[in-house]
Short mmCIF file of C-alpha atoms in Angstrom, two decimals:
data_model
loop_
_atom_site.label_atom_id
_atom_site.label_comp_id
_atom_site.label_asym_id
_atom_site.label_seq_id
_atom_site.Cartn_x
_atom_site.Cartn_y
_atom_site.Cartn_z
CA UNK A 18 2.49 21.30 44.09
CA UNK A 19 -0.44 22.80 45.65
CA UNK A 20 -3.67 23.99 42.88
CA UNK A 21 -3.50 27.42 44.16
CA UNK A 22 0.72 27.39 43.39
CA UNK A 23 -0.11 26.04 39.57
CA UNK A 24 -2.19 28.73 38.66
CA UNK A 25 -0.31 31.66 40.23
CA UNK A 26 2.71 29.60 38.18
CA UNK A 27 0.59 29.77 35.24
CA UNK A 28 -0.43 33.81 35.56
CA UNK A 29 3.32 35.09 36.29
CA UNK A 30 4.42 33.33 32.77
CA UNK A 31 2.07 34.77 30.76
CA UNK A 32 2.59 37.97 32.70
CA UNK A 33 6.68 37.56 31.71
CA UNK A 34 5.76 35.81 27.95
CA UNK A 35 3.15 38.99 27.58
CA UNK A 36 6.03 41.94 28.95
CA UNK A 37 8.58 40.04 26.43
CA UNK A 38 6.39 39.95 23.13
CA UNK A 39 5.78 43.50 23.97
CA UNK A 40 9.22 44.11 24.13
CA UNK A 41 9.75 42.39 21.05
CA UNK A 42 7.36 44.06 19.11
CA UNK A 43 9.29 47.16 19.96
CA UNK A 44 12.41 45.72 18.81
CA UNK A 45 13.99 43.83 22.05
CA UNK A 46 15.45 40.48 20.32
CA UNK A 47 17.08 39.47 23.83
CA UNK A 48 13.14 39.85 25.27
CA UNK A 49 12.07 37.85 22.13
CA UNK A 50 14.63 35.09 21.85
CA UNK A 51 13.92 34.07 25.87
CA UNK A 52 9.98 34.11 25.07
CA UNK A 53 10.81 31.56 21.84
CA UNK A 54 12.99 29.50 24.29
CA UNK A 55 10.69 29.27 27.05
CA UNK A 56 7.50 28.66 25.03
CA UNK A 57 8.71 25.65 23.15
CA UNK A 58 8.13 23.17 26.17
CA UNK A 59 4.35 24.73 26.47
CA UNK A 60 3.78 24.33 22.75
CA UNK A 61 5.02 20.73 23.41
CA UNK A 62 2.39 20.13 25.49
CA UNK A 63 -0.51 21.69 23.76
CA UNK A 64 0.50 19.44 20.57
CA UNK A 65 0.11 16.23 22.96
CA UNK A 66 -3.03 17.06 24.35
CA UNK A 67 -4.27 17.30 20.85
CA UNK A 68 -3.61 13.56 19.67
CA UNK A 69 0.38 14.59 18.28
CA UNK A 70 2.69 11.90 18.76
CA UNK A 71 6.58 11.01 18.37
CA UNK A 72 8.57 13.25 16.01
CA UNK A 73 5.65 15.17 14.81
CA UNK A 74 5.59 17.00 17.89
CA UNK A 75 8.71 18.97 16.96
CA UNK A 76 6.93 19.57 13.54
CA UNK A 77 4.50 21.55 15.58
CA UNK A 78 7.07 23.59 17.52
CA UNK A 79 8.71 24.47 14.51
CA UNK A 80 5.42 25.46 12.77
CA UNK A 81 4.40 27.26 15.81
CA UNK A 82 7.39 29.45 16.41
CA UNK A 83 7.33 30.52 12.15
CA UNK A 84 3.84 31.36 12.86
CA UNK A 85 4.58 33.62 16.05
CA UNK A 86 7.46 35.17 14.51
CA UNK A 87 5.08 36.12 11.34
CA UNK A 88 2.02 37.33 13.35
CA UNK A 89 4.02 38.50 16.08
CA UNK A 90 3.15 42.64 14.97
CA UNK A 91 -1.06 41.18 16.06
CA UNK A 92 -0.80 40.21 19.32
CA UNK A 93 -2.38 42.61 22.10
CA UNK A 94 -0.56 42.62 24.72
CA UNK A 95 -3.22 43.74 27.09
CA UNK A 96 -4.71 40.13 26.03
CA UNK A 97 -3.16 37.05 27.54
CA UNK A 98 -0.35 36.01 25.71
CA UNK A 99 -0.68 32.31 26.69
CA UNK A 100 -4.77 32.26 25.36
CA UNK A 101 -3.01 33.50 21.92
CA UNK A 102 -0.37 30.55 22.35
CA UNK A 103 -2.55 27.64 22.87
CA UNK A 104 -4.96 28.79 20.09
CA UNK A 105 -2.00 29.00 17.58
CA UNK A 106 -0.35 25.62 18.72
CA UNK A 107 -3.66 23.68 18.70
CA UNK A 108 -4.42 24.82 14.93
CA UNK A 109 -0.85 23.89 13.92
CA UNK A 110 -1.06 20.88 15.63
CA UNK A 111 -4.32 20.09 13.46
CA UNK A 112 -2.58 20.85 10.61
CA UNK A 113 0.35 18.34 11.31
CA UNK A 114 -2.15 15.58 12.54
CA UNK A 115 -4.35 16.35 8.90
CA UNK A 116 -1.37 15.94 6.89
CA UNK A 117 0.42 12.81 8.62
CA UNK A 118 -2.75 11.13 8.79
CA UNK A 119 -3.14 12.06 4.42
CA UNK A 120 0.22 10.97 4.34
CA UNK A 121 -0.31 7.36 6.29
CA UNK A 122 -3.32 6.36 4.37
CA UNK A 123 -1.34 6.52 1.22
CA UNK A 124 1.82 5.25 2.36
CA UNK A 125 2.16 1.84 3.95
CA UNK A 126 5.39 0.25 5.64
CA UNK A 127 5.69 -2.98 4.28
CA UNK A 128 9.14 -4.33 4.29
CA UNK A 129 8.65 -7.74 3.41
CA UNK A 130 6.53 -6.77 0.24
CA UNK A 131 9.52 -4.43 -0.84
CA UNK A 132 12.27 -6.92 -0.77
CA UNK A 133 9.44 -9.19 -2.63
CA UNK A 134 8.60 -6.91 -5.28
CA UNK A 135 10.09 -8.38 -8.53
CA UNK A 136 10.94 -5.48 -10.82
CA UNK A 137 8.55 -5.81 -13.84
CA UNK A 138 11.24 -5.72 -16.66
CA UNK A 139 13.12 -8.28 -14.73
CA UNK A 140 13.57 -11.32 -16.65
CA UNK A 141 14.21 -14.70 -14.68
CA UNK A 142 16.92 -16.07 -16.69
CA UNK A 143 19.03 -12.53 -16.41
CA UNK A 144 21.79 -12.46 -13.37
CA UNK A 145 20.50 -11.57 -9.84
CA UNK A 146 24.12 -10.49 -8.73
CA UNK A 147 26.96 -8.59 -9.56
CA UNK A 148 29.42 -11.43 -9.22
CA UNK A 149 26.98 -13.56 -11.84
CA UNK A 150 27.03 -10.65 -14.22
CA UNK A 151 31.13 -10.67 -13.59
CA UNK A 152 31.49 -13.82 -14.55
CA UNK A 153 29.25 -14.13 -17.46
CA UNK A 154 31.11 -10.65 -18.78
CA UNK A 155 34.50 -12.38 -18.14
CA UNK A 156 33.54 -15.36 -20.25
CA UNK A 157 32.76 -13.15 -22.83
CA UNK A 158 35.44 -10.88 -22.68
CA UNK A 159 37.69 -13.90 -22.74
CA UNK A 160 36.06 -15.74 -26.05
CA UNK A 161 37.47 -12.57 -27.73
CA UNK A 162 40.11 -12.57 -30.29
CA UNK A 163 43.25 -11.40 -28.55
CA UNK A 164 43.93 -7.95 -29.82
CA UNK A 165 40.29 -7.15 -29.27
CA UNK A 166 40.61 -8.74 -25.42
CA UNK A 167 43.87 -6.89 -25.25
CA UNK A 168 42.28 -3.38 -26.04
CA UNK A 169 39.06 -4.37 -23.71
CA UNK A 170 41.17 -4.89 -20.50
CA UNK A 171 43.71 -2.30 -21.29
CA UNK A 172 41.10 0.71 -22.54
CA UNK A 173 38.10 -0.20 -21.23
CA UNK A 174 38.84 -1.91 -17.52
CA UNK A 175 42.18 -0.85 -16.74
CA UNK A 176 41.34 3.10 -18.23
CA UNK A 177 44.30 3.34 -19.41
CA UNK A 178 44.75 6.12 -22.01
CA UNK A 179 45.55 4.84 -25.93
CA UNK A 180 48.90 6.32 -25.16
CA UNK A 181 49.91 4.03 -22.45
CA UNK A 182 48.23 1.07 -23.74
CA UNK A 183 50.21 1.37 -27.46
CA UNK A 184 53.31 1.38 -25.31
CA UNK A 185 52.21 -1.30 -23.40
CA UNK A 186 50.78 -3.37 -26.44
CA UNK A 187 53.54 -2.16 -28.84
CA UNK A 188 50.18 -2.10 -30.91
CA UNK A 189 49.71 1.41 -32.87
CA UNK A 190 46.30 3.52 -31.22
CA UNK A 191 44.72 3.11 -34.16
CA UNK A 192 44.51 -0.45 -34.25
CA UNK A 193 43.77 -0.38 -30.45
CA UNK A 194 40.36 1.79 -31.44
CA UNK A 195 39.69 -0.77 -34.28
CA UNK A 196 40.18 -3.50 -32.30
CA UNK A 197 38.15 -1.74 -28.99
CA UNK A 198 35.12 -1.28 -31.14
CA UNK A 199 35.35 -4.68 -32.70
CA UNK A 200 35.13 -5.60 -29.00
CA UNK A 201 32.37 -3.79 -27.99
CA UNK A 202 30.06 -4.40 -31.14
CA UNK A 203 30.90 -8.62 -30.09
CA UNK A 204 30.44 -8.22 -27.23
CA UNK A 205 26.70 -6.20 -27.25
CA UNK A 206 25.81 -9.36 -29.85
CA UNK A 207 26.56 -11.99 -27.74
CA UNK A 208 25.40 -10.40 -24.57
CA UNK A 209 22.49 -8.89 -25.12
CA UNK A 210 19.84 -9.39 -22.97
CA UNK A 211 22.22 -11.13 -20.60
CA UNK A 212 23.33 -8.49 -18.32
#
């Protein structure tokens, strides 16, 4: 496209993006919603010309647009609307590239040194898995005495209510609550630290 073509582009929209923010200061949401739509790929633009990369770049529409629509009552429109564009694009555009570049230089992707990073109460003997923590829990659970085993898998694994599990157990619920806390108290002793 010929120089001469570009610029007379250029002039007729911000002659149409000046007409509609006119319009919408006087109320016209149609004339505002087609300026919003039509200025997002220009904004786009501005925020790559200024350094603004990848996703950020929709930060900067966003940000641009809530800006518009809160100093949209200041524009002249016997100014050019597109000089007013570019000068509130590039400053939000510096304000995304300040705060992703804060945000990088404290924050480093480093995926080898997460799945590295030993948690500091970890202890080495403890379980790394579930199915090790299982299996040492099943041990235990089986050492019990029988009653106390039968009110751990009933009450405790199963859920089943004291209700069901006296019917089950032909035990009465009070001996299943006994024999559940006798459980639990053994079991805590034996595995503390363990799990």
């Amino acid at each position: 496209m010929p120089q001469d073509e570009v610029i007379d582009e250029r002039q007729m929209a911000d002659r149409r993006w000046s007409a509609w923010m006119a319009a919408a200061q006087s109320g016209d949401r149609a004339a505002y919603n087609s300026l919003l739509r039509e200025i997002v790929p220009a904004i786009q633009r501005i925020a790559r010309r200024q350094g603004v990369e990848g996703d950020h770049i929709d930060d900067v529409v966003q940000e641009v647009l809530t800006s518009i629509h809160k100093a949209r009552h200041t524009y002249d429109p016997s100014r050019s609307f597109t000089a007013w564009l570019t000068t509130i694009s590039q400053r939000r555009a510096i304000d995304i590239l300040r705060r992703t570049s804060r945000h990088s230089s404290r924050e480093r992707h480093a995926p080898l040194a997460y799945e590295a990073y030993a948690e500091p109460d970890m202890q080495p003997d403890r379980p790394r898995d579930e199915a090790d923590r299982a299996r040492i829990l099943g041990e235990a659970i089986g050492d019990l005495s029988e009653g106390q085993r039968e009110a751990v898998e009933h009450l405790a694994i199963r859920e089943l209510s004291l209700a069901e599990t006296a019917r089950l157990t032909g035990k009465s619920k009070g001996a299943l609550k006994v024999n559940l806390h006798r459980a639990m108290k053994t079991l805590r002793v034996r595995l503390g630290g363990k799990l």
